[in-house]
Coordinates of C-alpha atoms and ligand atoms in Angstrom, one line a residue:
Chain Y
M178 CA 0.1 -34.4 -34.1
T179 CA -0.5 -31.5 -31.7
E180 CA 2.4 -30.0 -30.0
R181 CA 2.3 -29.3 -26.3
R182 CA 1.3 -25.7 -25.6
Q183 CA 4.1 -23.7 -24.1
V184 CA 3.5 -22.8 -20.4
L185 CA 4.3 -19.4 -19.0
A186 CA 4.3 -19.0 -15.2
V187 CA 3.6 -15.4 -14.2
I188 CA 4.5 -14.7 -10.6
G189 CA 2.5 -11.8 -9.1
A190 CA -1.0 -10.8 -10.1
G191 CA -0.7 -7.1 -9.7
P192 CA -0.9 -4.7 -12.7
A193 CA 2.3 -6.0 -14.2
G194 CA 1.5 -9.7 -13.9
L195 CA -2.1 -9.3 -15.1
A196 CA -1.0 -7.3 -18.1
A197 CA 1.7 -10.0 -18.9
A198 CA -0.8 -12.8 -18.4
L199 CA -3.4 -11.3 -20.7
A200 CA -0.9 -10.4 -23.4
A201 CA 0.6 -13.9 -23.4
A202 CA -2.7 -15.8 -23.2
A203 CA -4.0 -13.9 -26.2
R204 CA -1.1 -15.1 -28.2
G205 CA -1.3 -18.9 -27.8
V206 CA 0.6 -19.5 -24.6
R207 CA -0.9 -21.3 -21.6
V208 CA -0.5 -19.1 -18.6
V209 CA -0.3 -20.0 -14.9
L210 CA -0.8 -16.9 -12.8
V211 CA 0.6 -17.4 -9.3
D212 CA 0.1 -15.0 -6.4
S213 CA 0.3 -15.2 -2.6
A214 CA -2.8 -13.2 -2.1
A215 CA -6.4 -14.6 -2.1
E216 CA -7.5 -12.4 -5.1
P217 CA -5.7 -10.9 -8.1
G218 CA -5.1 -7.1 -8.1
G219 CA -1.7 -6.7 -6.4
Q220 CA -1.2 -3.6 -4.2
F221 CA -2.8 -1.0 -6.5
Y222 CA -5.9 -3.0 -7.2
R223 CA -6.2 -4.8 -3.9
Q224 CA -9.9 -5.8 -3.5
P225 CA -12.0 -6.1 -0.4
A226 CA -12.5 -9.7 0.7
P227 CA -15.6 -11.1 -1.1
G228 CA -17.3 -11.9 2.3
L229 CA -17.4 -8.1 3.0
G230 CA -19.9 -7.6 0.2
A231 CA -18.6 -4.3 -1.1
R232 CA -20.9 -2.9 -3.7
R233 CA -18.8 0.2 -4.6
P234 CA -15.1 -1.0 -4.1
Q235 CA -14.2 1.7 -6.7
A236 CA -14.7 4.3 -3.9
L237 CA -11.3 3.3 -2.6
H238 CA -9.6 3.2 -6.0
H239 CA -8.2 5.2 -8.9
Q240 CA -8.3 4.1 -12.6
W241 CA -11.1 1.7 -11.9
R242 CA -11.9 1.3 -15.7
T243 CA -8.4 -0.2 -16.2
W244 CA -9.1 -2.7 -13.4
E245 CA -12.4 -3.7 -15.0
R246 CA -10.6 -4.3 -18.3
L247 CA -8.0 -6.5 -16.6
R248 CA -10.6 -8.3 -14.5
D249 CA -12.9 -9.0 -17.4
G250 CA -10.0 -10.0 -19.6
L251 CA -8.8 -12.5 -17.0
A252 CA -12.3 -13.9 -16.6
T253 CA -12.5 -14.6 -20.3
H254 CA -9.1 -16.3 -20.5
L255 CA -9.9 -18.3 -17.3
A256 CA -13.2 -19.5 -18.8
A257 CA -11.4 -20.5 -22.1
G258 CA -8.8 -22.4 -20.1
R259 CA -6.0 -20.3 -21.4
V260 CA -5.1 -19.0 -18.0
S261 CA -5.2 -20.8 -14.6
C262 CA -4.9 -18.8 -11.4
L263 CA -3.1 -20.2 -8.4
S264 CA -4.0 -17.8 -5.5
D265 CA -2.7 -18.3 -2.0
H266 CA 0.5 -19.6 -3.4
H267 CA 3.6 -18.1 -1.8
V268 CA 6.5 -18.8 -4.2
W269 CA 9.7 -19.4 -2.3
C270 CA 12.0 -20.4 -5.1
V271 CA 12.1 -20.7 -8.9
E272 CA 14.7 -23.1 -10.3
R273 CA 15.9 -24.1 -13.7
D274 CA 15.0 -27.7 -14.3
S275 CA 16.4 -29.4 -17.4
G276 CA 15.6 -26.6 -19.8
R277 CA 12.3 -25.7 -18.1
F278 CA 11.5 -24.1 -14.8
A279 CA 10.1 -25.3 -11.5
V280 CA 8.1 -22.8 -9.5
H281 CA 8.0 -23.9 -5.8
A282 CA 5.3 -22.5 -3.6
L283 CA 3.7 -22.9 -0.1
L284 CA 0.0 -23.0 0.2
G285 CA -2.3 -20.6 2.0
P286 CA -1.8 -18.6 5.1
E287 CA -0.3 -21.6 6.9
Q288 CA 2.5 -21.9 4.4
R289 CA 3.3 -25.5 5.3
E290 CA 1.9 -27.5 2.3
P291 CA 4.0 -27.4 -0.9
A292 CA 2.8 -27.0 -4.5
S293 CA 4.9 -26.8 -7.6
V294 CA 4.4 -25.6 -11.2
R295 CA 6.5 -26.6 -14.3
A296 CA 6.8 -23.9 -17.0
D297 CA 8.7 -23.1 -20.1
G298 CA 9.1 -19.5 -19.2
V299 CA 8.7 -17.3 -16.2
V300 CA 7.6 -13.6 -15.7
L301 CA 8.6 -12.2 -12.4
A302 CA 6.1 -9.5 -11.5
T303 CA 6.5 -9.6 -7.7
G304 CA 6.2 -5.8 -7.1
G305 CA 7.7 -4.1 -4.1
Y306 CA 7.4 -3.4 -0.4
E307 CA 7.8 -0.3 1.6
K308 CA 10.9 1.2 3.0
V309 CA 10.9 3.0 6.4
W310 CA 13.9 4.8 7.9
P311 CA 14.1 4.2 11.7
F312 CA 13.3 7.0 14.2
P313 CA 12.6 6.9 18.0
G314 CA 9.3 5.2 18.6
W315 CA 8.8 3.6 15.2
T316 CA 8.3 0.2 16.8
L317 CA 5.2 1.4 18.8
P318 CA 1.9 -0.3 18.0
G319 CA 0.0 2.3 16.0
V320 CA 3.0 3.1 13.8
I321 CA 2.5 1.3 10.5
T322 CA 3.7 1.7 6.9
A323 CA 1.7 4.0 4.7
G324 CA 1.1 1.2 2.1
G325 CA 0.1 -1.1 5.0
A326 CA -2.6 1.3 6.1
Q327 CA -3.8 1.4 2.5
A328 CA -3.7 -2.4 2.1
M329 CA -5.6 -3.0 5.4
L330 CA -8.2 -0.4 4.3
K331 CA -8.6 -1.7 0.7
G332 CA -8.6 -5.4 1.7
G333 CA -10.2 -5.5 5.2
L334 CA -12.2 -2.2 5.1
T335 CA -10.7 -1.3 8.4
L336 CA -8.9 1.6 9.9
P337 CA -6.1 1.4 12.5
G338 CA -7.4 4.3 14.6
R339 CA -9.3 7.6 14.5
T340 CA -6.6 10.2 14.2
V341 CA -3.8 9.6 11.7
V342 CA -0.6 11.4 10.8
V343 CA 0.7 10.4 7.4
A344 CA 4.4 11.0 7.1
G345 CA 7.6 10.3 5.3
T346 CA 8.3 11.0 1.6
G347 CA 7.1 10.0 -1.8
P348 CA 4.0 10.1 -4.0
L349 CA 2.3 7.1 -2.2
L350 CA 1.6 9.4 0.8
L351 CA -1.0 11.3 -1.3
P352 CA -3.5 8.4 -2.0
V353 CA -2.9 7.1 1.5
A354 CA -3.8 10.4 3.2
T355 CA -6.8 11.0 1.0
G356 CA -8.0 7.4 1.1
L357 CA -7.9 7.2 4.9
A358 CA -9.7 10.6 5.1
A359 CA -12.4 9.4 2.7
A360 CA -12.9 6.3 4.8
G361 CA -13.6 8.4 7.9
A362 CA -10.2 8.9 9.6
R363 CA -9.2 12.3 10.8
V364 CA -5.9 13.0 9.1
A365 CA -4.2 15.4 11.4
A366 CA -1.4 16.2 8.9
L367 CA 0.5 14.9 5.9
V368 CA 4.2 15.5 6.8
E369 CA 6.4 15.3 3.6
S370 CA 10.1 15.7 4.2
A371 CA 10.7 16.8 0.6
D372 CA 9.2 19.7 -1.1
P373 CA 7.7 18.2 -4.2
T374 CA 6.5 21.6 -5.5
T375 CA 10.2 21.9 -6.5
L376 CA 9.3 19.4 -9.2
V377 CA 7.5 22.1 -11.0
R378 CA 10.1 24.8 -10.0
R379 CA 13.0 22.6 -11.0
S380 CA 11.6 22.1 -14.4
A381 CA 11.4 25.8 -14.7
H382 CA 15.1 26.1 -14.0
P383 CA 17.1 26.4 -17.2
R384 CA 19.4 23.6 -16.4
N385 CA 16.5 21.1 -15.9
A386 CA 14.0 22.8 -18.1
V387 CA 14.2 20.5 -21.1
R388 CA 14.3 17.2 -19.3
G389 CA 11.9 18.2 -16.5
A390 CA 9.4 20.0 -18.7
R391 CA 9.5 17.0 -21.1
A392 CA 8.9 14.5 -18.3
L393 CA 6.0 16.6 -17.0
A394 CA 4.5 17.7 -20.3
A395 CA 4.4 14.1 -21.4
H396 CA 2.2 13.4 -18.5
P397 CA -0.9 15.6 -18.4
G398 CA -2.7 12.7 -16.8
K399 CA -0.1 12.5 -14.0
L400 CA -0.4 16.3 -13.4
A401 CA -4.1 16.1 -13.2
E402 CA -3.8 13.2 -10.8
A403 CA -1.5 15.4 -8.6
G404 CA -4.0 18.3 -9.0
G405 CA -6.8 15.9 -8.0
Y406 CA -5.0 15.0 -4.8
A407 CA -4.5 18.7 -4.0
A408 CA -8.3 19.2 -4.3
Q409 CA -9.0 16.2 -2.1
L410 CA -6.4 17.3 0.5
L411 CA -8.3 20.6 0.7
W412 CA -11.7 19.0 0.7
H413 CA -10.7 16.8 3.7
R414 CA -8.9 19.7 5.3
I415 CA -5.6 17.8 5.6
P416 CA -2.8 20.2 6.5
V417 CA 0.3 19.5 4.3
L418 CA 3.5 20.2 6.1
R419 CA 6.4 20.2 3.6
R420 CA 10.1 19.9 4.4
R421 CA 9.2 18.5 7.8
A422 CA 9.7 15.1 9.3
V423 CA 8.4 13.1 12.2
V424 CA 11.4 13.0 14.5
E425 CA 9.9 10.9 17.3
A426 CA 6.8 8.9 18.0
H427 CA 5.6 8.9 21.6
G428 CA 3.5 6.5 23.8
R429 CA 4.0 3.8 26.4
D430 CA 2.3 0.7 24.9
R431 CA 0.8 2.3 21.9
L432 CA 1.2 5.5 19.9
E433 CA -0.2 8.7 21.5
S434 CA 1.5 11.5 19.6
V435 CA 4.4 12.4 17.3
T436 CA 6.9 15.3 17.2
V437 CA 7.3 17.0 13.9
A438 CA 10.2 19.3 13.1
V439 CA 11.2 21.5 10.2
L440 CA 14.2 20.2 8.2
G441 CA 16.9 22.6 7.4
P442 CA 18.6 22.7 4.0
D443 CA 21.2 20.3 5.4
G444 CA 18.5 17.7 6.2
R445 CA 18.8 18.2 9.9
P446 CA 15.9 19.2 12.2
V447 CA 16.0 22.9 12.8
P448 CA 16.2 23.5 16.6
G449 CA 13.2 25.2 18.2
T450 CA 10.8 24.1 15.4
A451 CA 9.5 20.9 17.1
Q452 CA 5.7 20.6 17.3
R453 CA 3.7 17.9 19.0
L454 CA 0.7 16.3 17.2
D455 CA -1.7 14.0 19.0
C456 CA -2.6 10.9 17.0
D457 CA -3.3 7.2 17.5
T458 CA -1.9 6.2 14.2
L459 CA 1.2 7.1 12.2
A460 CA 1.3 5.9 8.6
V461 CA 4.8 6.3 7.5
G462 CA 6.9 5.4 4.4
H463 CA 10.0 6.6 2.6
G464 CA 9.5 5.0 -0.8
L465 CA 9.4 1.4 -2.0
L466 CA 12.0 -1.3 -2.7
P467 CA 11.6 -4.0 -5.4
H468 CA 11.2 -7.7 -4.4
T469 CA 14.2 -9.3 -6.1
D470 CA 14.7 -12.6 -4.2
L471 CA 13.2 -14.9 -6.9
A472 CA 15.3 -13.2 -9.6
D473 CA 18.4 -13.3 -7.4
G474 CA 17.8 -17.0 -6.8
L475 CA 17.7 -17.7 -10.5
G476 CA 20.9 -15.8 -11.0
C477 CA 19.4 -12.8 -12.8
R478 CA 21.5 -9.7 -12.8
L479 CA 20.3 -6.9 -10.6
D480 CA 20.5 -3.3 -11.6
G481 CA 20.7 -1.1 -8.4
A482 CA 17.8 -2.2 -6.3
G483 CA 15.7 -3.8 -9.1
V484 CA 16.0 -6.7 -11.6
H485 CA 17.9 -5.8 -14.8
V486 CA 15.9 -6.1 -18.0
D487 CA 16.3 -5.3 -21.7
D488 CA 13.9 -3.6 -24.0
E489 CA 11.8 -6.7 -24.2
Q490 CA 11.7 -7.0 -20.4
R491 CA 14.0 -10.0 -20.5
T492 CA 16.3 -10.6 -17.6
D493 CA 19.8 -11.9 -18.5
V494 CA 18.7 -15.5 -17.7
P495 CA 17.1 -17.0 -20.9
G496 CA 13.4 -17.8 -20.4
V497 CA 13.0 -15.3 -17.5
W498 CA 11.3 -12.0 -17.9
A499 CA 10.6 -9.3 -15.2
A500 CA 8.1 -6.5 -15.2
G501 CA 6.6 -3.8 -12.9
E502 CA 8.1 -2.7 -9.7
A503 CA 10.3 -5.8 -9.4
T504 CA 12.5 -4.0 -11.9
G505 CA 12.3 -0.6 -10.2
I506 CA 9.7 1.6 -8.6
G507 CA 7.4 3.5 -11.0
G508 CA 3.7 3.1 -10.2
A509 CA 0.9 1.1 -11.6
A510 CA 0.7 2.5 -15.1
L511 CA 4.4 1.7 -15.7
S512 CA 3.9 -1.8 -14.4
L513 CA 1.0 -2.3 -16.9
A514 CA 3.2 -1.2 -19.8
E515 CA 6.1 -3.3 -18.8
G516 CA 3.8 -6.3 -18.1
H517 CA 2.2 -6.0 -21.5
I518 CA 5.6 -5.9 -23.3
A519 CA 6.9 -8.9 -21.2
G520 CA 3.8 -10.9 -22.0
R521 CA 4.1 -10.3 -25.8
S522 CA 7.8 -10.9 -25.9
A523 CA 7.4 -14.1 -23.9
A524 CA 4.6 -15.4 -26.1
A525 CA 6.6 -14.8 -29.3
R526 CA 9.8 -16.3 -27.9
L527 CA 8.1 -19.4 -26.4
N528 CA 6.4 -20.0 -29.7
G529 CA 9.8 -19.9 -31.4
T530 CA 9.4 -16.6 -33.2
A531 CA 11.3 -13.3 -32.9
P532 CA 8.9 -10.6 -31.5
D533 CA 8.3 -7.4 -33.5
P534 CA 8.8 -4.5 -31.1
R535 CA 6.7 -2.3 -33.4
S536 CA 3.7 -4.3 -32.3
W537 CA 4.0 -2.9 -28.8
A538 CA 5.2 0.6 -29.7
P539 CA 2.5 2.4 -27.7
A540 CA 3.4 0.5 -24.5
A541 CA 7.1 1.2 -25.2
R542 CA 6.4 4.9 -25.5
S543 CA 4.5 5.0 -22.2
R544 CA 7.3 3.0 -20.6
T545 CA 9.9 5.6 -21.7
R546 CA 7.7 8.5 -20.6
L547 CA 6.8 7.0 -17.3
R548 CA 10.4 6.0 -16.4
A549 CA 11.5 9.6 -17.1
F550 CA 8.6 10.9 -15.0
F551 CA 9.5 8.7 -12.1
A552 CA 13.2 9.5 -12.3
E553 CA 12.1 13.2 -12.0
L554 CA 9.8 12.4 -9.1
D555 CA 12.7 10.5 -7.4
R556 CA 14.9 13.5 -7.6
A557 CA 12.1 15.7 -6.2
Y558 CA 11.4 13.3 -3.3
A559 CA 15.1 12.6 -2.5
A560 CA 15.4 11.6 1.2
P561 CA 16.7 14.2 3.6
V562 CA 20.4 13.5 3.6
R563 CA 21.1 13.5 7.3
W564 CA 18.4 11.0 8.6
A565 CA 21.0 8.3 9.6
E566 CA 23.0 10.5 11.9
N567 CA 19.7 11.7 13.5
V568 CA 18.9 8.2 14.8
P569 CA 19.8 8.0 18.5
D570 CA 21.9 5.1 19.7
A571 CA 19.0 3.7 21.8
T572 CA 16.7 3.4 18.8
V573 CA 16.0 -0.1 17.6
V574 CA 16.9 -0.3 13.9
C575 CA 16.3 -4.0 13.3
R576 CA 12.7 -4.6 14.4
C577 CA 13.0 -8.5 14.5
E578 CA 16.2 -8.9 16.4
E579 CA 15.8 -5.7 18.4
V580 CA 19.3 -4.4 17.4
T581 CA 19.9 -0.7 18.3
A582 CA 21.6 2.0 16.2
G583 CA 24.2 2.0 19.0
A584 CA 25.0 -1.7 18.4
V585 CA 25.4 -1.1 14.7
R586 CA 27.7 1.9 15.2
E587 CA 29.8 -0.2 17.7
A588 CA 30.1 -3.0 15.1
V589 CA 31.5 -0.4 12.6
G590 CA 33.5 1.6 15.1
S591 CA 35.3 -0.6 17.6
L592 CA 34.7 -3.9 15.8
G593 CA 35.7 -2.6 12.4
A594 CA 32.9 -4.0 10.2
G595 CA 33.2 -2.5 6.7
D596 CA 30.2 -3.8 4.9
L597 CA 26.6 -4.7 5.5
R598 CA 27.2 -8.4 5.7
T599 CA 29.8 -8.1 8.5
V600 CA 27.5 -5.7 10.4
K601 CA 24.8 -8.3 10.2
L602 CA 27.0 -11.1 11.4
L603 CA 28.2 -9.1 14.3
T604 CA 24.9 -7.7 15.4
R605 CA 22.3 -10.1 14.1
A606 CA 20.6 -7.1 12.4
G607 CA 18.7 -8.5 9.4
M608 CA 18.9 -12.1 10.5
G609 CA 15.4 -12.3 11.9
W610 CA 12.0 -13.3 10.5
C611 CA 11.8 -10.7 7.8
Q612 CA 15.3 -11.6 6.6
G613 CA 16.4 -8.0 6.6
R614 CA 13.8 -6.7 4.3
M615 CA 12.5 -4.1 6.8
C616 CA 15.8 -3.0 8.3
E617 CA 18.4 -3.2 5.5
P618 CA 18.2 0.4 4.4
G619 CA 18.2 1.7 8.0
V620 CA 21.1 -0.5 9.1
A621 CA 23.1 0.3 6.0
G622 CA 22.5 4.0 6.6
V623 CA 23.4 4.0 10.2
A624 CA 26.5 1.9 9.5
G625 CA 27.5 4.2 6.6
C626 CA 27.7 1.2 4.3
D627 CA 26.3 0.8 0.8
L628 CA 22.9 -0.8 0.6
T629 CA 23.5 -4.1 -1.2
P630 CA 20.3 -6.1 -1.7
G631 CA 20.5 -9.0 0.8
R632 CA 20.8 -12.5 -0.6
R633 CA 17.8 -14.5 0.3
P634 CA 18.0 -17.8 -1.5
L635 CA 14.5 -18.7 -0.1
A636 CA 11.9 -15.9 -0.7
R637 CA 9.8 -17.3 2.2
P638 CA 10.7 -19.3 5.3
V639 CA 10.3 -22.9 4.3
P640 CA 9.5 -25.8 6.6
L641 CA 12.3 -28.4 6.7
G642 CA 9.8 -31.1 5.8
V643 CA 9.1 -29.4 2.5
L644 CA 12.8 -28.9 1.7
A645 CA 13.5 -32.6 2.3
A646 CA 10.5 -34.0 0.5
P647 CA 10.4 -34.9 -3.3
P648 CA 8.7 -32.2 -5.3
P649 CA 4.9 -32.4 -5.4
P650 CA 3.0 -33.0 -8.7
D651 CA 2.5 -30.1 -11.1
A652 CA -0.3 -27.9 -9.9
G653 CA -0.3 -25.7 -12.9
T654 CA -1.8 -28.0 -15.5
S655 CA -5.1 -28.5 -13.8
P656 CA -7.6 -25.6 -14.3
C657 CA -8.4 -23.7 -11.1
P658 CA -11.8 -24.1 -9.5
G659 CA -14.6 -22.3 -11.3
T660 CA -12.8 -22.5 -14.7
S661 CA -13.8 -24.8 -17.5
P662 CA -10.9 -26.7 -19.2
Chain M
M546 CA -18.2 7.9 7.3
N547 CA -16.5 4.6 7.8
P548 CA -14.8 2.2 5.3
L549 CA -17.8 -0.1 5.1
D550 CA -20.3 2.7 4.3
L551 CA -17.8 4.2 1.8
V552 CA -17.9 1.1 -0.4
G553 CA -21.5 0.2 0.3
A554 CA -20.6 -3.0 2.0
R555 CA -23.2 -5.6 2.8
P556 CA -21.1 -8.1 4.7
G557 CA -22.3 -11.6 5.5
A558 CA -23.4 -12.5 9.0
P559 CA -20.7 -11.7 11.6
F560 CA -19.2 -14.4 13.8
T561 CA -17.2 -14.4 16.9
V562 CA -13.6 -15.3 17.8
T563 CA -11.8 -14.9 21.1
F564 CA -8.8 -12.7 21.7
D565 CA -7.0 -13.4 25.0
G566 CA -10.3 -14.8 26.3
R567 CA -12.5 -11.9 25.3
E568 CA -15.1 -12.3 22.5
I569 CA -14.7 -10.2 19.4
E570 CA -17.1 -9.8 16.5
V571 CA -15.7 -10.4 13.0
L572 CA -17.0 -9.8 9.5
P573 CA -16.6 -12.6 7.1
G574 CA -13.4 -12.2 5.0
Q575 CA -11.5 -10.1 7.5
T576 CA -8.0 -11.2 8.4
I577 CA -7.2 -11.6 12.1
A578 CA -5.4 -8.2 11.9
A579 CA -8.4 -6.5 10.4
A580 CA -10.7 -8.0 13.0
L581 CA -8.5 -7.0 15.9
W582 CA -8.1 -3.4 14.5
S583 CA -11.9 -3.2 14.1
A584 CA -12.2 -4.2 17.8
G585 CA -9.7 -1.4 18.7
V586 CA -6.8 -3.8 19.4
V587 CA -3.5 -2.8 17.8
A588 CA -0.9 -5.0 19.7
W589 CA -0.9 -8.8 20.0
R590 CA 2.7 -9.8 20.3
T591 CA 5.5 -9.0 22.8
T592 CA 9.1 -9.2 21.6
R593 CA 11.7 -11.8 22.7
E594 CA 14.3 -9.4 24.2
G595 CA 12.5 -6.3 25.4
A596 CA 8.9 -7.8 25.8
R597 CA 7.7 -4.8 23.8
P598 CA 4.2 -4.8 22.3
R599 CA 3.9 -5.1 18.5
G600 CA 1.1 -5.4 15.9
V601 CA 0.7 -4.7 12.2
F602 CA 3.6 -2.8 10.5
C603 CA 3.8 -3.6 6.8
G604 CA 0.3 -5.0 6.4
I605 CA 1.3 -7.2 3.5
G606 CA 3.1 -10.2 5.0
V607 CA 6.7 -9.0 4.7
C608 CA 7.7 -7.7 8.2
F609 CA 6.5 -10.6 10.5
D610 CA 5.8 -8.0 13.2
C611 CA 2.1 -9.1 13.4
L612 CA 2.8 -12.7 14.6
V613 CA 0.0 -14.1 16.8
T614 CA -1.0 -17.4 18.3
V615 CA -4.1 -19.1 16.7
D616 CA -5.6 -22.2 18.3
G617 CA -2.4 -22.9 20.1
R618 CA -0.1 -22.4 17.1
P619 CA 2.2 -19.4 17.4
G620 CA 3.9 -17.6 14.5
R621 CA 0.9 -16.9 12.3
R622 CA 0.9 -13.6 10.4
A623 CA -2.3 -11.8 11.5
C624 CA -2.3 -9.6 8.4
L625 CA -2.5 -12.7 6.0
T626 CA -4.5 -15.1 8.1
P627 CA -8.3 -15.0 7.7
A628 CA -10.3 -15.1 11.0
T629 CA -12.4 -18.2 11.2
P630 CA -15.5 -18.7 13.4
G631 CA -14.6 -19.7 16.9
A632 CA -10.8 -19.2 16.5
D633 CA -8.9 -18.9 19.8
I634 CA -6.5 -16.0 19.2
G635 CA -3.9 -15.1 21.8
T636 CA -1.1 -12.6 22.3
Q637 CA 2.2 -14.3 21.4
A638 CA 5.0 -13.8 23.9
G639 CA 8.4 -14.0 22.3
T640 CA 8.6 -16.9 19.9
G641 CA 5.4 -18.3 21.4
H642 CA 7.3 -21.4 22.5
D643 CA 8.5 -22.1 26.0
D644 CA 12.1 -21.0 25.6
Ligands
FAD1216 C1 1.6 -2.0 0.6 C2 1.6 -1.2 -0.6 C3 0.4 -0.5 -0.9 C4 0.4 0.3 -2.1 N1 -0.8 1.1 -2.4 C5 -0.8 1.9 -3.4 C6 -1.9 2.7 -3.7 O1 -2.8 2.7 -3.0 N2 -1.8 3.6 -4.7 C7 -0.7 3.6 -5.6 O2 -0.7 4.4 -6.5 N3 0.3 2.8 -5.4 C8 0.3 1.9 -4.3 N4 1.4 1.1 -4.1 C9 2.4 1.1 -5.1 C10 2.3 -0.1 -6.0 O3 3.3 -0.9 -5.7 C11 2.1 0.1 -7.5 O4 1.3 1.1 -7.8 C12 1.6 -1.1 -8.3 O5 0.7 -1.9 -7.5 C13 2.8 -1.9 -8.8 O6 2.3 -3.0 -9.6 P1 3.1 -4.3 -9.8 O7 2.3 -5.2 -10.6 O8 4.5 -4.0 -10.2 O9 3.3 -4.9 -8.3 P2 2.2 -5.3 -7.2 O10 0.9 -4.6 -7.4 O11 2.9 -5.1 -5.9 O12 2.0 -6.9 -7.4 C14 2.9 -7.8 -7.1 C15 2.2 -9.1 -6.7 O13 3.1 -10.2 -6.6 C16 2.7 -11.0 -5.5 N5 4.0 -11.6 -5.0 C17 5.1 -11.0 -4.6 N6 6.0 -11.9 -4.2 C18 5.4 -13.1 -4.4 C19 5.9 -14.4 -4.1 N7 7.1 -14.7 -3.7 N8 5.0 -15.4 -4.3 C20 3.7 -15.2 -4.8 N9 3.3 -13.9 -5.1 C21 4.1 -12.9 -4.8 C22 2.1 -10.0 -4.5 O14 1.2 -10.7 -3.7 C23 1.4 -9.0 -5.4 O15 0.0 -9.4 -5.6 C24 1.5 0.3 -3.0 C25 2.6 -0.4 -2.7 C26 2.7 -1.2 -1.5 C27 3.9 -2.0 -1.2
FES1217 S1 2.1 -6.7 9.3 FE1 4.0 -7.2 8.3 S2 3.8 -9.4 8.1 FE2 1.9 -8.8 8.9

């Protein structure tokens, strides 16, 4: 008698999900890899659409070798029928279903037709999305997120305009500025509100020396990467303006210029330092936030902004693992390490054995090092403290519902709202199409409330007909097109 | 330099779509947002309250700022939806429904 193979659903085919899928498939578990995108790769390894016939996609990428390993590993498992790939599947909910799990998705860009997968275990590897603090003019066409500019470039081989300012804070701005320049945009400036050179200086400070130096010394690769970006910035003649911020974007129906000002030590723009830069595109970002809706819906504990996990990448819900940026922002290499550990742990546990953490010791070591490194980076890139009070009353903070900072302040002031939920109810901020994903940090900041991750029981808007209908047959057990059983 | 040259792209034969009645050339595989950007268009929606123009913001399907009407159906995310030959794409005013 042959026992039914255990099925692991991996949601998200970025670095974390791919690493988890490969690790689990190599250890006797049947993997169903589910992603809303048309191709695997996630944000970091987003590939040009096949119809564009890119012969050198690596020109837009870093760590291409690693991608080749992931891609080829996936192809081998697909061909052997150990993994099936469900692309264009937008998962809106994962539910516990008599000891197993049901993964509910909507198909394709239309997102009307349902599809469901049954699994014995789930890895949540849903990554993150970008955070942008509001400022006057940020809703003008031509103002886009830094990661969005990168995604459109990598996937669609297109640029939003000719002259770009890249602004905000965080390490993502470096590949975005150099990537856009390499693809032919004129990058008028990289405006970074922090001064990340303090990362090196801080580690030289006796108080931080041990921790900082350890975090950095453990990462010669990361330093070289930073050095590489410095050389590319010089090569493309991209001026880097540190401790400065875009305080306003100007234009009537589309972006025409931005005002950049020096930030004082208190995080406020220093009077008399404003400088106007002409541009047709502003690529702006202030860090990333984890996608936690599916975990939240399953009842998994959150830890700050991300999903809480133990050393094996297990959430506190049995049978559910989480890996990569869904658990906290830390870059592609950390996502790979976490995904690998999650995949090995899941395979062992689904097969009824206790995993041996010694077998993934190298991945665990990189995880420790990279988490320490990103904690250091986070401190170096800490947002300017005063951004919220700099937002004028007339500025829209909730893009969907067009709620202004003034309306949010009124809800707190004269209407007495004391938390984010009440502010939302009074103003409709965060109640629109994006379900608050874009505006929550801004609204919380302007309101002076804590940023509590919004509860979104449905990770995607779901047509009523789908909610009312009986669940569709299991899509995960049939191999995907192009794979032999 | 442009993005296509950078990656040595040899796209399939281009096709056309219309945007607000004007013909636009599209490369196979491009999303509606990529096609419109390549044609120099950055706005294809006006908001419900202020009738303000919007286009791509997040680029990955999260923000819903890039909503557009395709073949008469409003509310499609241009950054996720592939352009198809002959598609009739139009600026979406408000919700795109008569309300
Ligand atoms: C827009 C954007 C662009 C970025 N570009 C870069 C870059 O160029 N360089 C860099 O160093 N870092 C970049 N990053 C940072 C990036 O997040 C990490 O480097 C890395 O990709 C994280 O890997 P991950 O596997 O944890 O998540 P991701 O790579 O984000 O993968 C998560 C996957 O889950 C899928 N997913 C999420 N929710 C669902 C759902 N409900 N249903 C189905 N599928 C779902 C997504 O489609 C995605 O493919 C970018 C981040 C963003 C948001
Ligand atoms: S640009 Fe954000 S959903 Fe399309």
